[in-house]
Each structure stands twice: as C-alpha cells, then as structure tokens.
CSV table of C-alpha atoms in Angstrom, one decimal:
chain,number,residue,atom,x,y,z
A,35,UNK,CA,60.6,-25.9,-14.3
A,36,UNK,CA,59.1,-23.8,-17.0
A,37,UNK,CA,58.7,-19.7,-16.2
A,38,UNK,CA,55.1,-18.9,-17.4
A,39,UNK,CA,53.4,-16.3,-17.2
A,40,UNK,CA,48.7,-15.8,-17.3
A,41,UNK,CA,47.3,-13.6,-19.3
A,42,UNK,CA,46.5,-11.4,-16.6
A,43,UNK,CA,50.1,-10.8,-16.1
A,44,UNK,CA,50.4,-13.2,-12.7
A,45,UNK,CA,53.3,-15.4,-12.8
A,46,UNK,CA,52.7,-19.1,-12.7
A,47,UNK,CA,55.4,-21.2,-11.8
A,48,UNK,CA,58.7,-20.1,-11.1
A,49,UNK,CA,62.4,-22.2,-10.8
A,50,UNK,CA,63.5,-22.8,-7.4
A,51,UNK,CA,65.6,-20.3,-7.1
A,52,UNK,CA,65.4,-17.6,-4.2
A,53,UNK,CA,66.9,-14.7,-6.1
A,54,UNK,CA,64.3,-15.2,-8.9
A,55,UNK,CA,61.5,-15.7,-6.5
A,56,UNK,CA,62.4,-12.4,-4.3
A,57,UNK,CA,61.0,-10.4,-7.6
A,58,UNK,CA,58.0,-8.6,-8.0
A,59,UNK,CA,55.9,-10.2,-10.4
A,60,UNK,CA,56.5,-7.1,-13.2
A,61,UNK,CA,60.1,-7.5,-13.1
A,62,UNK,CA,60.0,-11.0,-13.4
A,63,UNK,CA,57.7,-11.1,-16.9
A,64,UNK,CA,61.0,-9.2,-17.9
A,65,UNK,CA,63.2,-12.1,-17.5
A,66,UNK,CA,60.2,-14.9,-18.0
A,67,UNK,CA,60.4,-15.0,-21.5
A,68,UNK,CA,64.3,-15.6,-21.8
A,69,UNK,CA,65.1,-18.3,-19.0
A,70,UNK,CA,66.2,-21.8,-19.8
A,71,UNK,CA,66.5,-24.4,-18.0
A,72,UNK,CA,68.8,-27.1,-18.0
A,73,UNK,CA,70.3,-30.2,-15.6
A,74,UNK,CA,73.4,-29.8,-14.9
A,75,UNK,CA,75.8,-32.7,-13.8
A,76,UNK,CA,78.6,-32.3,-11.2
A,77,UNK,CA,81.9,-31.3,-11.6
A,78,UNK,CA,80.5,-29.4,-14.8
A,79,UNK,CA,82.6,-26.6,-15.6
A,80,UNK,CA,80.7,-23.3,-16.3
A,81,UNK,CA,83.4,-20.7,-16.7
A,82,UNK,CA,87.2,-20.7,-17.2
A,83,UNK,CA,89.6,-18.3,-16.1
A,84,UNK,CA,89.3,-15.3,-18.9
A,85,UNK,CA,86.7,-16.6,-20.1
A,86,UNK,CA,84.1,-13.9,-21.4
A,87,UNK,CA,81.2,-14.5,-19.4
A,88,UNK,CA,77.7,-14.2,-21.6
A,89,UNK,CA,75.3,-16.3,-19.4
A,90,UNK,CA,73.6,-15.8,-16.1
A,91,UNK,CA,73.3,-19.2,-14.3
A,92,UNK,CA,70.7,-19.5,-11.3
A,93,UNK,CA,71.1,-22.9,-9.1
A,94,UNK,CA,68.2,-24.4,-8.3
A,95,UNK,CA,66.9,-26.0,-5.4
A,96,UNK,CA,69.5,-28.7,-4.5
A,97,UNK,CA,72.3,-27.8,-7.0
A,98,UNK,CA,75.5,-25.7,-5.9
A,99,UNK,CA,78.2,-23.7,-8.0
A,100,UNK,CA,81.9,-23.2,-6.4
A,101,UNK,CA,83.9,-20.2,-7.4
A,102,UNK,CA,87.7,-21.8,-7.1
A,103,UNK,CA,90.7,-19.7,-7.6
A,104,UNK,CA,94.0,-21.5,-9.5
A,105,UNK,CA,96.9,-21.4,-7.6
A,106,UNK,CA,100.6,-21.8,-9.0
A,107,UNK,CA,101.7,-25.4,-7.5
A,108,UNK,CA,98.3,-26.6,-9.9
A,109,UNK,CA,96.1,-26.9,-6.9
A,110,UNK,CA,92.6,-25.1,-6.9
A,111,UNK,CA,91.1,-23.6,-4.0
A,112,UNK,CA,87.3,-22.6,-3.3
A,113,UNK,CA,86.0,-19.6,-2.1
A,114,UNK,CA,82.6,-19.5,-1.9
A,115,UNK,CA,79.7,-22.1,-2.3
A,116,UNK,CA,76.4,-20.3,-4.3
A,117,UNK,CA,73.3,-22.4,-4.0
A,118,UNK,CA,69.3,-21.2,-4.6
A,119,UNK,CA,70.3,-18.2,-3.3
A,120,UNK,CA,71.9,-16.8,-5.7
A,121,UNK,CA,73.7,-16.1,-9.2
A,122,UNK,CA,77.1,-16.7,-10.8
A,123,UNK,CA,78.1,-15.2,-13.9
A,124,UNK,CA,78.0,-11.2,-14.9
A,125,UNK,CA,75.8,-10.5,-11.7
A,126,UNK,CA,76.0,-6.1,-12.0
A,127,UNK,CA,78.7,-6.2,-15.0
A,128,UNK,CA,77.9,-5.1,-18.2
A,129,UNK,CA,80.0,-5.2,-21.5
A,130,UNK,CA,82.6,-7.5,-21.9
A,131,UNK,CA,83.5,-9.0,-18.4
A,132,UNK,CA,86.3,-11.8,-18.2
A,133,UNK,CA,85.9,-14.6,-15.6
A,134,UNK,CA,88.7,-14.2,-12.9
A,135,UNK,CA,88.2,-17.5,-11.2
A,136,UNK,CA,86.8,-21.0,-12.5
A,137,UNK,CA,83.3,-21.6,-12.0
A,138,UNK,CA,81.9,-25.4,-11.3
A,139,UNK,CA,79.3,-27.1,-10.8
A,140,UNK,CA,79.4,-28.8,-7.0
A,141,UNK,CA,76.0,-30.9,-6.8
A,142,UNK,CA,74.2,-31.1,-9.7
A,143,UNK,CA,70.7,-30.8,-10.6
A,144,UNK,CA,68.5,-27.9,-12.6
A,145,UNK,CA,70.0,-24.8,-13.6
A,146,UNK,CA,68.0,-21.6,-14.7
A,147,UNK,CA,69.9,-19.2,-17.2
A,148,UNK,CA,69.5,-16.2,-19.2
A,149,UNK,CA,72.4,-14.3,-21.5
A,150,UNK,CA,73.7,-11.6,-19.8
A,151,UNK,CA,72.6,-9.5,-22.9
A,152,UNK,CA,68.8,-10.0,-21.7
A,153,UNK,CA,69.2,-9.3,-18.2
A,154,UNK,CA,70.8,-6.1,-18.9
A,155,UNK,CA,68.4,-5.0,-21.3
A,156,UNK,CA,65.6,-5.9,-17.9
A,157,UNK,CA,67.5,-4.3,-15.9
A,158,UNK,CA,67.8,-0.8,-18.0
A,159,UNK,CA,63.5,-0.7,-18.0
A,160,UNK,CA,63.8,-1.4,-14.2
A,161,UNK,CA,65.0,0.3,-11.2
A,162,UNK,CA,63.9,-2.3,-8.6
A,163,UNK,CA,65.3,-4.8,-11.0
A,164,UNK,CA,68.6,-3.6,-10.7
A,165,UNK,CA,68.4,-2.7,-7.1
A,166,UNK,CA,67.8,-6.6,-6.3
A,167,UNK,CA,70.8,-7.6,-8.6
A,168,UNK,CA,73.0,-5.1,-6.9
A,169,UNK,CA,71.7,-6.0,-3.5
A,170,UNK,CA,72.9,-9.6,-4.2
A,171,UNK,CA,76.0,-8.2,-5.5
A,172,UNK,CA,76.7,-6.9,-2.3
A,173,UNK,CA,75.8,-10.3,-0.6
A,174,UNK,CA,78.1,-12.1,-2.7
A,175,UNK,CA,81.0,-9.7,-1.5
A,176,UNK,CA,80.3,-9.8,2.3
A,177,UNK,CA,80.8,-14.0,1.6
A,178,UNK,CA,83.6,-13.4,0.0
A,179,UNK,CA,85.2,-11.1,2.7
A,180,UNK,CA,84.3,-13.8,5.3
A,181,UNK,CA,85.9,-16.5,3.8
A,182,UNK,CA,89.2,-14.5,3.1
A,183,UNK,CA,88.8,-13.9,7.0
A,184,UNK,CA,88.0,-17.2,7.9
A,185,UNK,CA,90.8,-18.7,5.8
A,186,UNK,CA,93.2,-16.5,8.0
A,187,UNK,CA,91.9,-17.1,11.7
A,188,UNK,CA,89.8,-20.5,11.9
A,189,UNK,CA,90.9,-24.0,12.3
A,190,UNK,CA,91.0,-26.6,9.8
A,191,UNK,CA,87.9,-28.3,12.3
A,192,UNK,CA,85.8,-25.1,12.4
A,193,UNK,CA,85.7,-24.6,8.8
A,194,UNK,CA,85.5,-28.0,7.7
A,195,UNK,CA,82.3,-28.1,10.6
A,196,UNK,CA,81.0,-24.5,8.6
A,197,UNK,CA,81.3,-25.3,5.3
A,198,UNK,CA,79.5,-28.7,5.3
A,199,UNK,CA,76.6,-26.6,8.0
A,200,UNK,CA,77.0,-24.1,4.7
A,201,UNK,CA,76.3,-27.3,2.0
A,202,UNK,CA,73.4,-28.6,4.0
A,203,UNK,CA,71.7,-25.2,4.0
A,204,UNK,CA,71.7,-24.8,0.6
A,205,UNK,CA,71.0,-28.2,-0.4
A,206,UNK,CA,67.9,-28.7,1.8
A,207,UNK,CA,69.6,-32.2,2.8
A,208,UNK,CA,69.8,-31.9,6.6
A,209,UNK,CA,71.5,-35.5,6.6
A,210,UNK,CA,74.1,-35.8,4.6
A,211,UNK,CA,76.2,-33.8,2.0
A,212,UNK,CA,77.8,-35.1,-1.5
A,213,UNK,CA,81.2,-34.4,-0.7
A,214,UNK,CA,83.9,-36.5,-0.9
A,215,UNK,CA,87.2,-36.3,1.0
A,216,UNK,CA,88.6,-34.9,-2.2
A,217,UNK,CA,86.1,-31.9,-2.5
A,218,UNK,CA,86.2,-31.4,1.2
A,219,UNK,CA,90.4,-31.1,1.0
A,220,UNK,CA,89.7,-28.5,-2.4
A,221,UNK,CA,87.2,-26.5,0.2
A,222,UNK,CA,90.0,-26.2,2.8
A,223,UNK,CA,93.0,-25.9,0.4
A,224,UNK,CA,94.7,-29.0,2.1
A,225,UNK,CA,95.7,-32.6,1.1
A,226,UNK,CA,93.7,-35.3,1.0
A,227,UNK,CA,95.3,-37.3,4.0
A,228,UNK,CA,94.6,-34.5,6.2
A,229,UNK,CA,90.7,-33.9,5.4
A,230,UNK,CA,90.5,-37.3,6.1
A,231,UNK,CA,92.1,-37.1,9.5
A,232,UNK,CA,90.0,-34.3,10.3
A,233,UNK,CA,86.8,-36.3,9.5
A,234,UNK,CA,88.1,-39.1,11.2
A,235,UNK,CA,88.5,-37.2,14.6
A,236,UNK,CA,84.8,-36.1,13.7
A,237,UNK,CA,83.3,-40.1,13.6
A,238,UNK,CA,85.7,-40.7,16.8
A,239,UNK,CA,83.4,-38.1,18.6
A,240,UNK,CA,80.1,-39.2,16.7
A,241,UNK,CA,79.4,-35.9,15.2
A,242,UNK,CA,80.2,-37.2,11.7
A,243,UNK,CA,80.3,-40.2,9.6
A,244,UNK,CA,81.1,-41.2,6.0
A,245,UNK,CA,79.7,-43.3,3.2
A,246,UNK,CA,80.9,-43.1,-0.3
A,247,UNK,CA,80.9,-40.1,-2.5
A,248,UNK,CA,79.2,-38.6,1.0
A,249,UNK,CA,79.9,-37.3,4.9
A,250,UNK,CA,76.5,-38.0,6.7
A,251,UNK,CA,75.7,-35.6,9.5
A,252,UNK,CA,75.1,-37.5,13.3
A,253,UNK,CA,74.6,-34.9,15.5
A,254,UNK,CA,74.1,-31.8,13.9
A,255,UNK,CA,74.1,-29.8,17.5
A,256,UNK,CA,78.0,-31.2,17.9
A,257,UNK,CA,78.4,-29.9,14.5
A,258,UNK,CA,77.6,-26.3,14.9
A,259,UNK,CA,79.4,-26.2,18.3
A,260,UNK,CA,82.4,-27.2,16.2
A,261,UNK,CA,81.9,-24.7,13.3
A,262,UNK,CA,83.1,-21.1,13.5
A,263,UNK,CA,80.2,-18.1,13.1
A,264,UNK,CA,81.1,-16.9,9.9
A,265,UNK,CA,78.3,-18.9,7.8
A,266,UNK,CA,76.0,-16.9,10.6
A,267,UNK,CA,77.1,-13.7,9.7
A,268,UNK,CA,77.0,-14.0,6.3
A,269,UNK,CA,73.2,-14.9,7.2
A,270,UNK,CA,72.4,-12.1,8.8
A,271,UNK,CA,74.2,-9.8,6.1
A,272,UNK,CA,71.7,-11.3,4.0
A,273,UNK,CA,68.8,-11.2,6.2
A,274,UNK,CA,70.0,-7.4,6.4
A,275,UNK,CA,69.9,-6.7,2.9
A,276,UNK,CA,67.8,-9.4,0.7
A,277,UNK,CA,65.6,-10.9,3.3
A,278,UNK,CA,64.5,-14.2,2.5
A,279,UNK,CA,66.6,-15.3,0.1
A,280,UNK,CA,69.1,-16.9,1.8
A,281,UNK,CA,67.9,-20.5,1.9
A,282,UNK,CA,66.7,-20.6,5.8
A,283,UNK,CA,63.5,-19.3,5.0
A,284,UNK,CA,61.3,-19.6,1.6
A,285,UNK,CA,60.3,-16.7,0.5
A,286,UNK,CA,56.9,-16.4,-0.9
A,287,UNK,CA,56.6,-14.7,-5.1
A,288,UNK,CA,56.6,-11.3,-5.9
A,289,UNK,CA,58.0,-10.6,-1.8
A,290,UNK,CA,60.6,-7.8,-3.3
A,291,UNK,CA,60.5,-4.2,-1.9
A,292,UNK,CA,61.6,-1.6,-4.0
C-alpha cells in the first residue's frame, strides 16, 4: 500500500502496520515520502549476523519476522516473533550498528521500509517521533526478557501452546498457522521428532490438528489453557507503554500521545 499524503497535510492511506499507524499525522509526512513497499516471500533472509544494518523493515498485516540466534552445534534458535506491531532493523541505533542475530522472514506478505538514514534524520526534527521509536524499543526488550524466562521455566507443551496463540495474534488467522513441524522445532530449540510428538499429544486431546506446511487450531479455549502467561504479559507491557499497537486492538491514525 502506497503512503500518501492531501494537500492539506492529512494522511491518506497508510501500510498495515500498527507502529506506523500509532503516529500523529505530522510525524508521519516525515517518514511518508521515504517508505517502500515490497512483498516479501518466506524464509527470506533480511539480516546476517554482522551485517551492517541500513534499512528499517515494518511487517505488514499478516507477514512475521523471527530474530534467531546461531548456536555452535549449527542449529538456530528463535527468540522473538515481530508481526504488525512492530520494527526490525536499527529501531533507536544510529551510526553504524551490526546485526547480532539473523533476521528472517517467517510468513510472508508486504513489507514497509525506509533506510535507517531517513528515519534518523525524522526522528532528529521530532521529539514524539522518537519517543514512539524508543517506546517500542522498550517493548521489544520486555519480549525478549520473557522469552529468555520462558525458555528457562516452561514446558515444551506451554510454549509450543504460546507461541502458536503468539502467531495467530499477529497474523489475524484465528484458524490456522503456517508452521511446519520444522519451524515449530526451530521456535522451541528441539528436534524435529519431538515437536512432532508434542503436536501429536495435542490432536490426541483435539486441541490441535495438522495439514501440510500448517497446525490448524480446534479448540482455541484448550489451547490457552495449555499455553503459559508470558504472551499475556508481554501484552499488557505493551498495552502499558504503546497502547494499541499490539495487534489485539486496531488502532485508529494519528492515535499517538506525545
């Protein structure tokens, strides 16, 4: 979807993106001008370790970026899941700013972007710009704190149960997800065989079942019975801090406070 922007100033159209729509209408025309847009397939690779990261990337509506940290027996593992919520890619940073992990693309579908050189630049002729971008900063953080928690004190079951609740949120899907059992084993950091037992003792109780390339979702109160809270707390640390941009609620344009 193409950013435009009236002659009286009023902005058009935006992407599907809740960061992007949580601006006030000034400090979006700062961006406007220098978004693209793209569609971006799955599995497509956005950043490398070290790579030096020059591009803001803003998922839209169904698509999802994974953040997934290289391990030394070869095996990735993924951290967080960033959907229409959000950002990835020199979020508060300025200068030159290395990736650390490798950034993918989970689902794919349209992509908004902008050189980090641009949203600086917005950002230096805007306080509430910048407050909004630190803001998410900070959201980003809290999930990343969760999972490392999670990681350390939840069951394979709870977090397999959470992070497909997680997919479906973002996604907008409230059927099914497009995970395989392949994905679903790099979300947990285990081997194939055993997300597939895991989603097996899932169909035996009727909560889940599969397809190919997808887990479809039968009973979506036996699911959230089965998942840990930490998907609702990183809710509420958003509700807290950028309210209505986590993907529960749409938030209408120009809905930013200072």
């Amino acid at each position: 979807m193409d950013a435009r922007i009236s002659k009286t100033g009023e902005i058009e159209s935006r992407p599907a993106n809740n960061l992007l729509r949580r601006l006030n209408a000034a400090d979006f025309a700062l961006l406007a001008p220098h978004l693209a847009f793209d569609e971006v397939g799955a599995n497509h690779l956005l950043y490398s370790p070290g790579d030096d990261v020059q591009v803001v990337h803003f998922p839209c509506g169904p698509s999802l970026a994974t953040f997934l940290v290289p391990n030394e027996d070869g095996r990735d593992v993924e951290t967080i899941l960033v959907g229409r919520e959000g950002a990835v890619g020199g979020i508060v940073s300025e200068g030159f700013l290395p990736a650390y992990t490798r950034i993918c693309v989970k689902f794919g579908g349209p992509f908004a972007r902008i050189h980090v050189g641009k949203l600086d630049a917005a950002k230096a002729r805007s306080a509430s710009l910048r407050n909004i971008f630190a803001r998410y900063a900070d959201c980003m953080l809290a999930q990343i704190f969760q999972s490392t928690a999670c990681n350390a004190i939840h069951s394979i079951e709870q977090r397999t149960a959470k992070w497909i609740l997680a997919a479906m949120e973002r996604t907008g899907d409230e059927s099914s997800v497009p995970l395989t059992h392949e994905q679903l084993a790099t979300l947990l950091g285990v081997g194939r065989s055993y997300a597939s037992r895991v989603l097996q003792s899932f169909k035996a109780e009727g909560v889940l079942d599969t397809r190919r390339g997808a887990i479809l979702v039968r009973n979506h109160d036996g699911l959230r019975l089965r998942a840990c809270l930490c998907n609702d707390a990183v809710k509420m640390h958003f509700e807290e801090v950028l309210r209505g941009v986590y993907p529960t609620e749409e938030p209408g344009h120009g809905s930013a406070q200072g």
